[in-house]
Short mmCIF file of C-alpha atoms and ligand atoms in Angstrom, two decimals:
data_model
loop_
_atom_site.label_atom_id
_atom_site.label_comp_id
_atom_site.label_asym_id
_atom_site.label_seq_id
_atom_site.Cartn_x
_atom_site.Cartn_y
_atom_site.Cartn_z
CA UNK A 18 26.63 -9.41 103.51
CA UNK A 19 27.43 -8.69 107.14
CA UNK A 20 27.41 -11.73 109.40
CA UNK A 21 24.14 -12.26 111.25
CA UNK A 22 26.20 -12.84 114.40
CA UNK A 23 27.65 -10.29 116.78
CA UNK A 24 31.23 -9.20 116.16
CA UNK A 25 32.27 -10.64 119.51
CA UNK A 26 31.61 -14.16 118.27
CA UNK A 27 34.26 -13.87 115.59
CA UNK A 28 36.99 -13.22 118.12
CA UNK A 29 36.12 -16.27 120.20
CA UNK A 30 37.04 -19.72 119.03
CA UNK A 31 35.34 -22.97 119.90
CA UNK A 32 36.85 -24.47 123.00
CA UNK A 33 39.97 -26.19 121.77
CA UNK A 34 39.76 -28.60 124.68
CA UNK A 35 36.19 -29.54 123.89
CA UNK A 36 37.16 -30.26 120.31
CA UNK A 37 40.04 -32.41 121.51
CA UNK A 38 37.94 -34.19 124.10
CA UNK A 39 35.70 -35.39 121.28
CA UNK A 40 38.64 -37.43 120.01
CA UNK A 41 39.30 -38.79 123.47
CA UNK A 42 35.80 -40.13 124.10
CA UNK A 43 37.04 -43.46 122.75
CA UNK A 44 37.58 -45.59 125.92
CA UNK A 45 40.73 -47.19 124.50
CA UNK A 46 42.40 -43.78 124.66
CA UNK A 47 44.12 -42.88 127.92
CA UNK A 48 43.31 -39.23 128.26
CA UNK A 49 45.41 -36.74 130.17
CA UNK A 50 43.57 -34.03 128.23
CA UNK A 51 40.51 -33.20 130.32
CA UNK A 52 40.50 -31.18 133.51
CA UNK A 53 38.21 -33.45 135.47
CA UNK A 54 38.42 -34.20 139.19
CA UNK A 55 38.50 -37.86 140.14
CA UNK A 56 34.84 -38.95 140.42
CA UNK A 57 35.86 -41.54 143.03
CA UNK A 58 35.69 -38.68 145.54
CA UNK A 59 32.26 -37.36 144.68
CA UNK A 60 30.34 -37.76 147.97
CA UNK A 61 27.32 -39.34 146.32
CA UNK A 62 25.60 -40.87 149.36
CA UNK A 63 26.35 -37.88 151.62
CA UNK A 64 24.88 -35.57 148.96
CA UNK A 65 21.82 -37.82 148.73
CA UNK A 66 21.34 -37.48 152.49
CA UNK A 67 21.84 -33.72 152.35
CA UNK A 68 19.31 -33.42 149.53
CA UNK A 69 16.75 -35.48 151.47
CA UNK A 70 17.25 -33.28 154.49
CA UNK A 71 16.90 -30.06 152.52
CA UNK A 72 13.72 -31.27 150.84
CA UNK A 73 12.31 -32.54 154.13
CA UNK A 74 13.15 -29.50 156.21
CA UNK A 75 12.79 -26.59 153.76
CA UNK A 76 11.68 -28.11 150.45
CA UNK A 77 9.33 -25.28 149.50
CA UNK A 78 11.96 -22.59 150.04
CA UNK A 79 14.61 -24.72 148.32
CA UNK A 80 12.49 -24.99 145.18
CA UNK A 81 11.49 -21.31 145.12
CA UNK A 82 13.28 -18.31 143.53
CA UNK A 83 15.85 -16.80 145.85
CA UNK A 84 18.11 -13.78 146.19
CA UNK A 85 20.81 -13.01 143.63
CA UNK A 86 23.57 -12.81 146.25
CA UNK A 87 23.16 -16.44 147.25
CA UNK A 88 22.07 -18.59 150.19
CA UNK A 89 23.16 -16.59 153.30
CA UNK A 90 24.43 -19.59 155.34
CA UNK A 91 26.59 -20.69 152.41
CA UNK A 92 28.08 -17.19 152.13
CA UNK A 93 28.73 -17.25 155.87
CA UNK A 94 30.39 -20.66 155.57
CA UNK A 95 32.75 -19.36 152.87
CA UNK A 96 33.59 -16.26 154.95
CA UNK A 97 34.34 -18.52 157.91
CA UNK A 98 36.71 -20.66 155.86
CA UNK A 99 38.56 -17.54 154.73
CA UNK A 100 38.78 -16.50 158.41
CA UNK A 101 40.36 -19.89 159.23
CA UNK A 102 43.08 -18.98 156.73
CA UNK A 103 43.54 -15.57 158.36
CA UNK A 104 41.55 -13.53 155.81
CA UNK A 105 38.87 -11.17 157.03
CA UNK A 106 35.99 -11.26 154.56
CA UNK A 107 32.36 -10.47 155.34
CA UNK A 108 29.55 -12.63 153.88
CA UNK A 109 28.27 -9.48 152.13
CA UNK A 110 31.48 -9.45 150.07
CA UNK A 111 30.65 -12.90 148.68
CA UNK A 112 28.40 -13.54 145.70
CA UNK A 113 27.53 -17.14 144.92
CA UNK A 114 28.07 -17.85 141.23
CA UNK A 115 27.31 -20.63 138.79
CA UNK A 116 30.81 -22.06 139.05
CA UNK A 117 33.82 -19.79 139.30
CA UNK A 118 33.60 -19.68 135.52
CA UNK A 119 30.62 -17.33 135.92
CA UNK A 120 32.82 -15.13 138.12
CA UNK A 121 35.03 -14.56 135.06
CA UNK A 122 32.05 -13.69 132.91
CA UNK A 123 30.65 -11.28 135.49
CA UNK A 124 34.04 -9.61 135.99
CA UNK A 125 34.27 -9.20 132.21
CA UNK A 126 30.79 -7.64 132.09
CA UNK A 127 31.50 -5.27 134.95
CA UNK A 128 34.98 -4.10 133.89
CA UNK A 129 35.58 -4.55 130.17
CA UNK A 130 34.71 -2.39 127.21
CA UNK A 131 35.79 -3.44 123.74
CA UNK A 132 39.52 -2.81 123.33
CA UNK A 133 40.24 -2.55 127.08
CA UNK A 134 43.46 -4.17 128.15
CA UNK A 135 43.66 -7.29 130.28
CA UNK A 136 46.91 -8.78 131.51
CA UNK A 137 47.03 -12.57 131.64
CA UNK A 138 49.78 -15.06 132.41
CA UNK A 139 51.69 -16.67 129.56
CA UNK A 140 50.31 -19.38 129.54
CA UNK A 141 46.90 -18.87 131.17
CA UNK A 142 43.61 -20.70 131.78
CA UNK A 143 42.08 -21.35 128.38
CA UNK A 144 38.48 -20.69 129.41
CA UNK A 145 39.48 -17.31 130.87
CA UNK A 146 40.73 -16.31 127.41
CA UNK A 147 37.36 -17.45 126.08
CA UNK A 148 35.32 -15.79 128.78
CA UNK A 149 37.06 -12.40 128.69
CA UNK A 150 37.28 -12.75 124.91
CA UNK A 151 33.50 -12.26 124.73
CA UNK A 152 34.09 -8.62 125.71
CA UNK A 153 36.64 -8.10 122.92
CA UNK A 154 39.52 -6.86 125.08
CA UNK A 155 43.15 -6.67 124.08
CA UNK A 156 45.15 -9.32 125.90
CA UNK A 157 48.65 -8.53 127.09
CA UNK A 158 50.51 -11.57 128.34
CA UNK A 159 53.21 -11.59 130.96
CA UNK A 160 55.63 -14.54 131.23
CA UNK A 161 55.04 -17.03 133.99
CA UNK A 162 58.05 -18.45 135.85
CA UNK A 163 58.25 -21.36 138.28
CA UNK A 164 57.27 -18.99 141.14
CA UNK A 165 54.66 -16.82 139.42
CA UNK A 166 54.21 -13.96 136.98
CA UNK A 167 57.30 -11.97 136.02
CA UNK A 168 56.91 -8.89 138.24
CA UNK A 169 59.23 -6.68 136.14
CA UNK A 170 57.37 -7.52 132.95
CA UNK A 171 54.10 -6.83 134.78
CA UNK A 172 55.44 -3.47 135.93
CA UNK A 173 56.51 -2.59 132.37
CA UNK A 174 53.16 -3.61 130.90
CA UNK A 175 51.31 -1.51 133.46
CA UNK A 176 53.57 1.48 132.82
CA UNK A 177 53.16 1.25 129.04
CA UNK A 178 49.44 0.51 128.90
CA UNK A 179 46.28 1.51 130.65
CA UNK A 180 45.14 -1.86 131.97
CA UNK A 181 41.73 -2.67 133.48
CA UNK A 182 42.32 -6.15 134.87
CA UNK A 183 45.17 -8.46 135.78
CA UNK A 184 44.13 -12.11 135.82
CA UNK A 185 46.17 -14.76 137.65
CA UNK A 186 45.70 -18.35 138.81
CA UNK A 187 48.05 -18.20 141.78
CA UNK A 188 47.80 -21.75 143.15
CA UNK A 189 48.56 -24.90 141.12
CA UNK A 190 47.86 -22.96 137.99
CA UNK A 191 45.85 -24.36 135.16
CA UNK A 192 47.68 -25.24 132.90
CA UNK A 193 51.21 -25.32 134.41
CA UNK A 194 50.65 -26.47 138.00
CA UNK A 195 52.94 -23.71 139.33
CA UNK A 196 52.20 -21.75 142.51
CA UNK A 197 53.15 -18.15 143.24
CA UNK A 198 55.73 -17.93 146.02
CA UNK A 199 55.16 -15.64 148.95
CA UNK A 200 57.91 -13.26 147.86
CA UNK A 201 56.52 -13.15 144.30
CA UNK A 202 53.08 -12.31 145.70
CA UNK A 203 54.56 -9.43 147.64
CA UNK A 204 56.47 -8.17 144.57
CA UNK A 205 53.31 -8.31 142.47
CA UNK A 206 51.32 -6.55 145.17
CA UNK A 207 53.98 -3.80 145.26
CA UNK A 208 53.70 -3.40 141.50
CA UNK A 209 49.89 -3.23 141.56
CA UNK A 210 49.46 -1.06 144.64
CA UNK A 211 48.57 2.57 143.93
CA UNK A 212 47.56 1.65 140.39
CA UNK A 213 43.95 1.78 139.29
CA UNK A 214 43.75 -1.87 138.29
CA UNK A 215 42.03 -4.88 139.83
CA UNK A 216 43.69 -8.27 140.24
CA UNK A 217 41.48 -11.31 139.72
CA UNK A 218 42.92 -14.11 141.83
CA UNK A 219 41.26 -17.21 140.40
CA UNK A 220 41.76 -19.92 142.96
CA UNK A 221 39.83 -23.16 142.53
CA UNK A 222 42.76 -25.39 143.52
CA UNK A 223 44.36 -24.04 146.73
CA UNK A 224 42.78 -26.71 148.95
CA UNK A 225 44.36 -29.40 146.78
CA UNK A 226 47.86 -28.85 148.19
CA UNK A 227 49.50 -32.23 148.80
CA UNK A 228 53.04 -31.09 149.59
CA UNK A 229 54.91 -27.92 150.53
CA UNK A 230 53.84 -24.93 152.56
CA UNK A 231 50.56 -23.08 152.17
CA UNK A 232 50.95 -19.51 150.87
CA UNK A 233 48.65 -16.62 151.82
CA UNK A 234 46.27 -15.47 149.07
CA UNK A 235 47.01 -12.31 147.08
CA UNK A 236 44.36 -10.45 149.08
CA UNK A 237 46.58 -10.75 152.16
CA UNK A 238 49.21 -8.71 150.27
CA UNK A 239 46.99 -6.50 148.18
CA UNK A 240 43.82 -5.95 150.23
CA UNK A 241 40.67 -4.84 148.44
CA UNK A 242 42.38 -4.48 145.09
CA UNK A 243 42.20 -8.28 144.82
CA UNK A 244 39.02 -9.94 143.63
CA UNK A 245 38.95 -13.61 144.63
CA UNK A 246 37.23 -16.41 142.76
CA UNK A 247 36.52 -19.71 144.50
CA UNK A 248 34.81 -22.96 143.60
CA UNK A 249 33.17 -26.05 145.05
CA UNK A 250 33.95 -27.96 141.86
CA UNK A 251 37.20 -29.56 142.97
CA UNK A 252 36.24 -30.22 146.60
CA UNK A 253 32.65 -31.38 146.36
CA UNK A 254 31.60 -31.78 142.73
CA UNK A 255 31.63 -29.71 139.54
CA UNK A 256 28.11 -30.91 138.72
CA UNK A 257 26.64 -28.51 141.26
CA UNK A 258 28.09 -25.62 139.25
CA UNK A 259 28.71 -23.57 142.37
CA UNK A 260 31.47 -21.11 143.04
CA UNK A 261 31.81 -17.60 144.35
CA UNK A 262 33.33 -14.21 143.75
CA UNK A 263 34.61 -12.14 146.61
CA UNK A 264 34.98 -8.40 146.06
CA UNK A 265 34.72 -5.11 147.92
CA UNK A 266 31.33 -3.41 148.23
CA UNK A 267 31.49 -1.00 145.29
CA UNK A 268 32.49 -3.80 142.90
CA UNK A 269 30.01 -6.21 144.49
CA UNK A 270 27.09 -3.85 143.74
CA UNK A 271 27.93 -4.01 140.04
CA UNK A 272 28.53 -7.76 140.08
CA UNK A 273 25.11 -8.34 141.62
CA UNK A 274 23.41 -6.34 138.87
CA UNK A 275 25.35 -8.30 136.22
CA UNK A 276 24.48 -11.62 137.88
CA UNK A 277 20.81 -10.67 138.17
CA UNK A 278 20.69 -9.89 134.46
CA UNK A 279 22.49 -13.14 133.63
CA UNK A 280 20.53 -15.73 135.60
CA UNK A 281 18.75 -14.12 138.60
CA UNK A 282 20.61 -16.47 140.94
CA UNK A 283 22.50 -19.74 141.01
CA UNK A 284 20.43 -22.82 141.81
CA UNK A 285 19.04 -22.26 145.27
CA UNK A 286 18.42 -25.99 145.70
CA UNK A 287 22.04 -26.80 144.84
CA UNK A 288 23.29 -24.11 147.23
CA UNK A 289 21.24 -25.49 150.10
CA UNK A 290 22.31 -29.07 149.40
CA UNK A 291 25.99 -28.16 149.25
CA UNK A 292 25.67 -26.16 152.46
CA UNK A 293 23.90 -29.05 154.20
CA UNK A 294 26.58 -31.44 152.97
CA UNK A 295 29.33 -29.13 154.26
CA UNK A 296 27.87 -28.73 157.75
CA UNK A 297 26.95 -32.39 158.18
CA UNK A 298 30.31 -33.83 157.06
CA UNK A 299 33.96 -33.41 157.89
CA UNK A 300 35.08 -31.59 154.75
CA UNK A 301 38.68 -31.42 155.93
CA UNK A 302 39.01 -35.18 156.11
CA UNK A 303 37.32 -35.42 152.70
CA UNK A 304 39.91 -32.98 151.32
CA UNK A 305 42.70 -35.03 152.91
CA UNK A 306 41.55 -38.11 150.99
CA UNK A 307 41.57 -36.23 147.69
CA UNK A 308 45.00 -34.77 148.44
CA UNK A 309 46.50 -38.17 149.29
CA UNK A 310 45.19 -39.71 146.07
CA UNK A 311 46.24 -36.80 143.85
CA UNK A 312 49.67 -36.84 145.42
CA UNK A 313 50.08 -40.52 144.52
CA UNK A 314 48.83 -39.86 141.00
CA UNK A 315 51.15 -36.88 140.61
CA UNK A 316 54.14 -38.83 141.94
CA UNK A 317 53.36 -41.69 139.59
CA UNK A 318 53.16 -39.34 136.63
CA UNK A 319 56.39 -37.53 137.51
CA UNK A 320 58.26 -40.82 137.98
CA UNK A 321 56.88 -42.24 134.75
CA UNK A 322 57.84 -39.07 132.84
CA UNK A 323 61.36 -39.22 134.20
CA UNK A 324 61.59 -42.83 133.11
CA UNK A 325 60.00 -42.58 129.66
CA UNK A 326 60.61 -39.07 128.26
CA UNK A 327 63.94 -38.00 126.74
CA UNK A 328 66.09 -35.96 129.15
CA UNK A 329 65.68 -32.83 127.01
CA UNK A 330 61.97 -32.72 127.83
CA UNK A 331 61.20 -30.51 130.86
CA UNK A 332 58.24 -30.73 133.21
CA UNK A 333 56.88 -28.97 136.27
CA UNK A 334 56.59 -30.67 139.68
CA UNK A 335 53.37 -29.24 141.10
CA UNK A 336 52.78 -29.28 144.84
CA UNK A 337 49.04 -29.60 144.36
CA UNK A 338 46.18 -29.25 141.91
CA UNK A 339 45.47 -31.43 138.90
CA UNK A 340 47.93 -30.57 136.12
CA UNK A 341 51.52 -30.60 135.14
CA UNK A 342 53.19 -28.89 132.22
CA UNK A 343 55.65 -30.34 129.77
CA UNK A 344 58.05 -28.38 127.58
CA UNK A 345 59.47 -30.21 124.59
CA UNK A 346 62.71 -29.09 122.96
CA UNK A 347 62.37 -25.98 120.78
CA UNK A 348 61.05 -26.84 117.33
CA UNK A 349 59.11 -29.94 118.40
CA UNK A 350 55.41 -29.28 117.82
CA UNK A 351 53.03 -30.62 120.44
CA UNK A 352 50.19 -30.34 117.93
CA UNK A 353 52.05 -32.74 115.64
CA UNK A 354 52.83 -34.89 118.67
CA UNK A 355 49.11 -34.99 119.46
CA UNK A 356 48.44 -36.75 116.14
CA UNK A 357 51.10 -39.36 116.90
CA UNK A 358 49.93 -39.73 120.49
CA UNK A 359 46.36 -40.45 119.38
CA UNK A 360 47.74 -43.28 117.22
CA UNK A 361 49.33 -44.61 120.44
CA UNK A 362 45.92 -44.19 122.16
CA UNK A 363 46.95 -41.44 124.55
CA UNK A 364 45.85 -37.79 124.64
CA UNK A 365 46.88 -34.46 126.16
CA UNK A 366 46.19 -30.80 125.47
CA UNK A 367 48.69 -29.10 123.15
CA UNK A 368 49.93 -26.08 125.08
CA UNK A 369 49.41 -23.38 122.49
CA UNK A 370 45.72 -23.26 123.41
CA UNK A 371 46.73 -21.58 126.67
CA UNK A 372 48.59 -18.68 125.09
CA UNK A 373 46.43 -15.58 124.55
CA UNK A 374 48.84 -14.07 122.02
CA UNK A 375 50.39 -17.13 120.39
CA UNK A 376 53.44 -19.20 121.27
CA UNK A 377 53.91 -22.37 123.28
CA UNK A 378 53.98 -24.65 120.23
CA UNK A 379 56.38 -26.99 122.03
CA UNK A 380 54.37 -27.28 125.27
CA UNK A 381 51.56 -29.48 126.57
CA UNK A 382 49.31 -29.90 129.60
CA UNK A 383 48.86 -33.23 131.33
CA UNK A 384 46.09 -33.91 133.83
CA UNK A 385 46.87 -36.40 136.58
CA UNK A 386 43.72 -36.23 138.72
CA UNK A 387 41.43 -38.21 136.48
CA UNK A 388 43.47 -41.37 135.77
CA UNK A 389 44.42 -44.09 138.21
CA UNK A 390 48.07 -44.97 138.70
CA UNK A 391 48.05 -47.96 136.37
CA UNK A 392 46.67 -45.91 133.49
CA UNK A 393 49.10 -43.10 134.24
CA UNK A 394 52.07 -45.48 133.94
CA UNK A 395 50.74 -46.98 130.72
CA UNK A 396 49.68 -43.61 129.24
CA UNK A 397 53.02 -41.94 129.94
CA UNK A 398 54.88 -44.92 128.44
CA UNK A 399 52.76 -44.53 125.27
CA UNK A 400 53.39 -40.78 125.21
CA UNK A 401 57.11 -41.41 125.74
CA UNK A 402 57.10 -43.65 122.64
CA UNK A 403 55.37 -40.94 120.62
CA UNK A 404 57.85 -38.27 121.79
CA UNK A 405 60.85 -40.50 121.16
CA UNK A 406 59.62 -41.32 117.67
CA UNK A 407 59.29 -37.59 116.90
CA UNK A 408 62.68 -36.69 118.29
CA UNK A 409 64.62 -39.49 116.66
C1 LIG B 509 41.68 -21.76 136.73
C2 LIG B 509 40.26 -22.15 136.65
N1 LIG B 509 39.31 -21.24 136.87
C3 LIG B 509 38.01 -21.54 136.82
C4 LIG B 509 37.59 -22.82 136.52
C5 LIG B 509 36.12 -23.09 136.45
O1 LIG B 509 35.69 -23.86 137.49
P1 LIG B 509 34.19 -23.94 137.97
O2 LIG B 509 33.37 -23.05 137.09
O3 LIG B 509 33.82 -25.37 137.87
O4 LIG B 509 34.21 -23.43 139.38
C6 LIG B 509 38.53 -23.83 136.29
C7 LIG B 509 38.09 -25.19 135.96
O5 LIG B 509 38.81 -26.04 135.55
C8 LIG B 509 39.91 -23.47 136.36
O6 LIG B 509 40.87 -24.37 136.13
#
């Protein structure tokens, strides 16, 4: 008998991370597995004040249905922040979404038919594989180096295949922590230019730079061919589920229809509260606090790794964001290591989950934003013991 479920469900697996996080709910486990921001920086009392103000000043409008595009002052605020970074974007090019995750879903709905080709990084953001996977595309993966996607491999893939979308996380990538260099961005833009393909530049982490030089977004190199995704999850709080998608008019028209069909609009109350919070508080100094803490946590993790892991184990040194990436010697399985690590009461995400077409069995992702320094030192020492026991 045919399955009662749609074909698309068979190509999508349960979130590997969610399954793993179940194991890590035990408080005695030090978890580097999740992708959570540090809750210490959630502006709870400022949000309470903003919510009071919204309810007091425009409570009836805040609790009513609203437009699909999003709260106009919030769209203007986002456009203004892009302008501060030298990008000219009009508020009409911004659609407020239910997290940037919804931006992925909407892009999938607007662009992808079954069997269409999507280029992703190798490795890439797990939930993008899941989200695009709902539209049953064929994934092509292009290797990711320390400075971004391999431009020659991208060029070859685009010459050999008709590709609808290229998806990249260009700043402090999830899972590797790497950032595309300026010259790599230009190379990629040169490859994409004059080709009928859109680049999705998924960018929830760029404000979390704690060292190094800021790099201009892909749109500065590629213009309207770039679709940008942004998020309030890492700067304010993921609980609001607010992000945005920025695209040129002809794409925006389609995105709005897709969004309307999906959920009419993102929470209008949440949008107003976030906007009120942003205008009433110094967001830049808030961001500075997060950066300083994440930098300490990252430094602590890097130092601890260099102390506890065998020299043959490689790791990235991210200049921002929330993750770093570890590569074990060839032939050492991170999935097997996960079992041993859990016995040592420490967890991570085995890297193969981030590969759309297989591979990465000897890699793993470590999150440093959600553990304080003491737990990072202890957790990495435990993980070092597990790795050493496997390699000896
Ligand atoms: C690369 C990337 N894109 C999108 C998201 C989704 O973020 P949100 O929907 O909370 O904006 C995440 C969250 O971890 C992410 O790492």
